[in-house]
XYZ file of C-alpha atoms in Angstrom:
401
model
C 5.013 20.222 15.686
C 7.642 19.821 18.392
C 8.424 21.437 21.692
C 11.654 23.524 21.672
C 13.511 21.016 23.833
C 12.558 18.131 21.549
C 13.437 20.149 18.472
C 16.814 21.015 19.933
C 17.452 17.368 20.672
C 16.606 16.361 17.122
C 18.712 19.138 15.642
C 22.253 17.741 16.048
C 21.349 14.036 16.124
C 20.204 12.068 13.089
C 20.166 8.707 14.877
C 17.192 9.349 17.186
C 13.794 7.956 16.213
C 11.128 10.687 16.214
C 8.061 8.628 17.037
C 5.693 11.625 17.102
C 6.292 12.316 13.415
C 6.133 8.627 12.471
C 2.830 8.140 14.309
C 1.423 11.296 12.694
C 2.141 10.127 9.144
C 1.024 6.603 10.038
C -2.346 7.978 11.186
C -2.642 10.039 7.993
C -1.722 6.902 6.047
C -4.625 5.183 7.817
C -7.016 7.964 6.786
C -5.670 8.070 3.228
C -5.847 4.341 2.593
C -9.226 3.983 4.302
C -10.587 6.546 1.859
C -8.826 4.780 -1.003
C -10.068 1.310 -0.012
C -13.691 2.436 0.018
C -13.616 2.123 -3.772
C -13.047 -1.669 -4.032
C -15.195 -2.141 -0.936
C -18.243 -0.782 -2.797
C -17.685 -2.883 -5.948
C -20.566 -5.282 -5.177
C -22.974 -2.331 -4.958
C -21.578 -0.687 -8.081
C -21.727 -3.976 -9.988
C -25.426 -4.292 -9.182
C -26.419 -0.638 -9.618
C -24.518 -0.023 -12.867
C -24.819 -3.603 -14.243
C -21.039 -3.902 -14.525
C -19.140 -7.032 -15.537
C -15.820 -8.116 -14.020
C -13.881 -6.464 -16.830
C -15.467 -3.061 -16.156
C -14.732 -3.380 -12.442
C -11.144 -4.240 -13.308
C -10.938 -1.112 -15.474
C -12.014 1.040 -12.501
C -9.185 -0.468 -10.433
C -6.772 -0.053 -13.334
C -7.676 3.655 -13.687
C -7.314 4.211 -9.948
C -3.996 2.433 -9.491
C -2.314 3.280 -12.790
C -2.946 6.985 -12.116
C -1.085 6.575 -8.852
C 1.669 4.315 -10.158
C 2.700 6.477 -13.118
C 3.027 9.633 -11.037
C 4.639 8.250 -7.877
C 8.221 7.729 -9.172
C 8.128 11.184 -10.774
C 6.931 12.764 -7.528
C 9.673 10.955 -5.617
C 12.408 11.934 -8.090
C 11.274 15.572 -8.027
C 11.283 15.546 -4.206
C 14.873 14.215 -4.153
C 15.953 17.191 -6.220
C 13.611 19.840 -4.838
C 11.869 18.835 -1.576
C 8.311 20.192 -1.315
C 6.991 19.733 2.252
C 3.581 21.262 1.508
C 2.904 18.660 -1.184
C 1.673 16.371 1.618
C -1.436 18.354 2.645
C -2.161 19.475 -0.928
C -2.105 15.899 -2.238
C -4.740 14.861 0.285
C -7.243 17.222 -1.336
C -7.233 15.097 -4.503
C -8.539 12.154 -2.466
C -11.266 14.408 -1.085
C -12.280 15.409 -4.621
C -12.248 11.783 -5.769
C -14.644 10.639 -3.059
C -16.975 13.570 -3.716
C -17.133 12.644 -7.420
C -17.730 8.969 -6.587
C -20.474 9.865 -4.118
C -22.455 11.641 -6.845
C -21.476 9.521 -9.878
C -24.449 8.216 -11.861
C -22.553 7.169 -14.992
C -19.607 4.869 -15.597
C -17.251 7.631 -16.906
C -17.739 9.539 -13.643
C -16.732 6.432 -11.707
C -13.514 6.373 -13.727
C -12.940 10.089 -13.075
C -13.401 9.645 -9.326
C -11.028 6.671 -9.344
C -8.408 8.736 -11.209
C -8.599 11.537 -8.621
C -8.102 9.014 -5.824
C -5.015 7.757 -7.648
C -3.525 11.247 -7.902
C -3.984 11.685 -4.153
C -2.025 8.507 -3.478
C 0.662 9.422 -6.000
C 1.600 12.465 -3.928
C 1.031 11.046 -0.458
C 2.977 7.768 -0.544
C 6.485 8.712 -1.775
C 6.615 11.893 0.301
C 5.308 10.194 3.456
C 7.725 7.292 3.055
C 10.450 9.898 2.744
C 9.360 11.472 6.034
C 9.434 8.022 7.671
C 13.064 7.684 6.561
C 13.854 11.142 7.948
C 12.325 10.346 11.335
C 13.636 6.760 11.564
C 17.046 7.355 13.079
C 18.708 3.933 12.955
C 15.448 1.949 12.979
C 14.546 2.118 9.299
C 12.605 -1.146 9.186
C 10.545 -0.228 12.240
C 9.771 3.228 10.829
C 8.622 1.763 7.502
C 6.465 -0.799 9.303
C 4.837 1.809 11.528
C 4.179 3.985 8.506
C 2.845 1.160 6.368
C 0.740 -0.439 9.093
C -1.288 2.759 9.193
C -2.106 2.248 5.527
C -2.916 -1.418 6.035
C -5.187 -0.573 8.963
C -6.922 1.973 6.763
C -7.360 -0.604 4.005
C -8.891 -2.971 6.548
C -11.247 -0.298 7.886
C -12.485 0.593 4.394
C -14.596 -2.563 3.925
C -15.802 -2.318 7.535
C -16.871 1.295 6.962
C -18.527 0.254 3.703
C -20.430 -2.530 5.467
C -21.583 -0.290 8.333
C -22.245 2.946 6.424
C -22.205 2.720 2.601
C -24.195 -0.538 2.336
C -26.902 0.986 4.571
C -27.002 4.592 3.368
C -25.840 4.227 -0.202
C -23.238 5.631 -2.527
C -23.841 9.259 -1.516
C -22.547 8.520 2.000
C -19.020 8.475 0.543
C -19.116 12.269 0.872
C -19.018 11.875 4.658
C -15.673 10.070 4.454
C -14.297 12.813 2.211
C -14.333 15.086 5.271
C -11.584 12.935 6.781
C -9.256 14.370 4.137
C -9.519 17.768 5.846
C -8.345 16.265 9.141
C -5.457 14.577 7.351
C -4.487 17.814 5.595
C -4.332 19.663 8.932
C -2.030 17.030 10.461
C 0.148 16.872 7.344
C 0.538 20.652 7.379
C 2.287 20.313 10.759
C 4.323 17.334 9.518
C 5.378 19.488 6.565
C 6.724 22.138 8.936
C 8.833 19.515 10.744
C 9.940 18.186 7.357
C 11.110 21.662 6.321
C 12.940 22.665 9.511
C 14.259 19.373 10.928
C 13.609 16.460 8.557
C 15.832 17.501 5.668
C 18.841 18.331 7.893
C 18.424 14.992 9.704
C 18.353 13.070 6.426
C 21.481 14.898 5.236
C 23.332 14.247 8.511
C 22.279 10.601 8.267
C 24.322 10.265 5.079
C 21.769 10.877 2.288
C 22.680 13.512 -0.292
C 19.794 15.072 -2.135
C 20.117 15.163 -5.896
C 23.835 14.319 -5.818
C 23.889 10.569 -5.221
C 26.405 8.203 -6.811
C 25.427 6.353 -10.015
C 23.468 3.166 -9.468
C 25.777 0.127 -9.588
C 25.138 -3.044 -11.584
C 24.701 -4.933 -8.300
C 22.035 -2.462 -7.187
C 20.229 -2.603 -10.542
C 20.088 -6.397 -10.351
C 18.740 -6.201 -6.813
C 16.087 -3.648 -7.776
C 14.955 -5.836 -10.704
C 14.555 -8.862 -8.415
C 12.679 -6.820 -5.815
C 10.300 -5.484 -8.475
C 9.609 -9.056 -9.632
C 8.722 -9.945 -6.032
C 6.427 -6.906 -5.868
C 4.721 -8.181 -9.033
C 4.069 -11.544 -7.379
C 2.819 -10.005 -4.148
C 0.537 -7.320 -5.552
C -1.066 -9.267 -8.370
C -2.076 -11.859 -5.791
C -3.262 -9.162 -3.396
C -5.291 -7.619 -6.247
C -7.119 -10.923 -6.668
C -8.282 -10.673 -3.057
C -8.826 -6.944 -2.544
C -10.786 -6.535 -5.795
C -12.679 -9.830 -6.104
C -12.698 -11.636 -2.762
C -16.151 -10.353 -1.786
C -17.520 -11.319 -5.194
C -15.849 -14.738 -4.919
C -17.473 -15.380 -1.533
C -20.887 -14.247 -2.756
C -20.627 -16.352 -5.933
C -19.233 -19.532 -4.387
C -20.817 -19.642 -0.948
C -23.881 -17.411 -1.360
C -22.998 -15.176 1.607
C -24.521 -11.703 2.003
C -22.676 -8.560 0.899
C -22.271 -7.512 4.537
C -20.811 -10.906 5.515
C -18.397 -10.781 2.562
C -17.194 -7.337 3.698
C -16.411 -8.723 7.156
C -14.349 -11.520 5.566
C -12.433 -8.914 3.559
C -11.903 -6.885 6.736
C -10.375 -9.941 8.471
C -7.980 -10.471 5.562
C -6.910 -6.818 5.461
C -6.483 -6.732 9.249
C -4.099 -9.688 8.915
C -2.218 -7.725 6.237
C -1.845 -4.847 8.723
C -0.434 -7.148 11.420
C 1.985 -8.757 8.953
C 3.223 -5.345 7.845
C 3.852 -4.341 11.458
C 5.947 -7.461 12.074
C 7.965 -7.384 8.856
C 9.992 -4.213 9.420
C 11.293 -4.932 12.959
C 12.043 -8.539 11.953
C 14.102 -7.232 9.056
C 16.042 -4.956 11.416
C 16.726 -7.921 13.708
C 17.291 -10.995 11.512
C 17.992 -9.491 8.087
C 15.665 -8.274 5.365
C 16.587 -11.021 2.908
C 15.447 -13.728 5.338
C 12.128 -11.937 5.853
C 11.603 -11.685 2.085
C 12.322 -15.404 1.628
C 9.788 -16.385 4.254
C 7.149 -13.882 3.246
C 6.859 -14.686 -0.452
C 7.409 -18.452 -0.468
C 5.757 -19.009 2.912
C 2.335 -18.193 1.493
C 2.490 -20.923 -1.176
C 0.852 -23.789 0.808
C -2.037 -21.544 1.794
C -2.641 -20.086 -1.686
C -2.673 -23.602 -3.158
C -5.326 -24.715 -0.646
C -7.576 -21.646 -0.862
C -9.437 -22.428 -4.147
C -10.598 -25.767 -2.724
C -11.403 -24.737 0.852
C -14.843 -24.664 2.474
C -16.284 -21.396 3.790
C -15.127 -22.367 7.297
C -11.491 -22.767 6.209
C -11.470 -19.873 3.750
C -11.276 -17.372 6.616
C -8.210 -18.879 8.365
C -6.424 -19.448 5.062
C -6.847 -15.855 3.882
C -5.761 -14.550 7.300
C -2.580 -16.673 7.090
C -1.939 -15.449 3.534
C -2.367 -11.803 4.531
C -0.213 -12.141 7.643
C 2.740 -13.806 5.899
C 2.622 -12.054 2.532
C 2.413 -8.539 3.978
C 5.589 -8.889 6.032
C 7.687 -8.552 2.863
C 6.914 -4.980 1.836
C 8.691 -3.016 4.610
C 11.752 -5.247 4.153
C 11.647 -4.806 0.352
C 11.404 -0.990 0.514
C 14.229 -0.583 3.060
C 16.376 -3.159 1.190
C 15.960 -1.089 -1.980
C 16.708 2.193 -0.172
C 19.944 0.669 1.131
C 20.901 -0.538 -2.355
C 20.478 3.001 -3.767
C 21.400 5.451 -0.964
C 20.644 9.116 -1.475
C 17.535 8.528 -3.627
C 14.947 7.864 -0.960
C 12.119 9.664 -2.747
C 12.734 8.036 -6.110
C 13.006 4.523 -4.632
C 9.906 5.015 -2.459
C 7.955 6.365 -5.412
C 9.176 3.572 -7.675
C 8.140 0.781 -5.317
C 4.847 2.285 -4.183
C 4.026 3.237 -7.751
C 4.985 -0.168 -9.139
C 2.957 -1.937 -6.460
C -0.105 0.162 -7.313
C 0.455 -0.356 -11.029
C 0.797 -4.110 -10.715
C -2.314 -4.173 -8.542
C -4.230 -2.205 -11.165
C -3.039 -4.215 -14.145
C -3.550 -7.444 -12.203
C -7.103 -6.467 -11.298
C -7.939 -5.611 -14.922
C -6.419 -8.811 -16.349
C -7.931 -11.009 -13.638
C -11.319 -9.371 -14.172
C -11.244 -10.228 -17.873
C -10.147 -13.771 -17.038
C -12.980 -14.119 -14.526
C -15.493 -13.150 -17.213
C -14.180 -15.938 -19.466
C -13.160 -18.793 -17.147
C -14.862 -17.931 -13.843
C -13.618 -16.366 -10.632
C -12.826 -19.726 -8.994
C -10.482 -20.686 -11.848
C -8.726 -17.334 -11.471
C -7.869 -18.140 -7.847
C -6.537 -21.510 -8.977
C -4.113 -19.766 -11.359
C -3.074 -17.071 -8.872
C -2.214 -19.743 -6.295
C 1.135 -20.316 -8.070
C 2.278 -16.661 -8.026
C 4.311 -17.073 -4.775
C 6.693 -19.370 -6.683
C 8.235 -16.170 -8.075
C 9.693 -15.808 -4.569
C 12.458 -18.212 -5.672
C 14.069 -15.184 -7.346
C 15.069 -14.024 -3.853
C 18.130 -16.254 -4.312
C 19.470 -13.665 -6.784
C 19.282 -10.741 -4.344
C 22.678 -9.295 -3.397
C 23.659 -9.275 0.258
C 22.751 -5.871 1.702
C 25.244 -4.215 3.985
C 22.968 -4.525 6.994
C 22.092 -8.134 6.376
């Protein structure tokens, strides 16, 4: 993975930022999340082909994200106690299997099975990769988390674009082509795993993290974690309303084509990627608590306007929402890691898993609501979710803020 001179440099020093490793896992995050985001991107086609209602679509998302969310904290906790570098490439193979099942699924239960396999792939990839980002970060933890996460956001943005250019034209079976990307990711992650084994763990230990022997979590830290999880709830339930149903909302309200709706979703997810990239470095510079304040509450004017906007203004409003809202997550994850030092894997798994779980539950609940009160009314209700950002006032002051 590294030249001998670079490896020697990284050996005694834990404060250097190893950009090669961070960029490698960020690129694999792009591939992973692009494969993952193909599932919601093909919902309009699945809805038509399988005659699904909103509730059934929500159940697919619930299966996909709950599978990931339940396993992620357990994977992270296990990795804190017994690091497993080769889990990274092995986990990617579950995503490959999920896409292959989805590409050939001709019954609703098979769609659920494919979604579950995708979730297992994410459950292994995210906590371990976030752990590697912490290992390679040196002193720039916010920047490392942003670089890692922006790969995932870019992948999520490319999913709808790939669906519009490939899946919409060549059909559901073309998902098998994207499954081949998992093999490329596995090859890269094999090399990352070797760096993890030989250099990453010693760097993390020299940086002050003790594996499996951390101090008990204080009351202050528990309160902070509870507030941060409430903010994750607000953020990801709202995001679920857009990632799962935005294309259907545009088609229903404005009568746009499926391809045009996918491009609108791509613009939103691209804004999410940019916001993620900005959030981490801003947290390093001005304090993570300030970034969280701005990110959650700053979206409120735009979410309140969105349900009443014309097609022309819907695009700019969703871009603003994605840009501002996404800046919170890198700051939230690093804030939590600093509150509970020595449990990087568990905290990463908890927050990635909880975000996936809230997205899945949110998608299922919102889908049922849409069947009863209409998708436009759902966006009217979700517009008030950013008000939960007021809980930021109860966050403790982190040492680096």
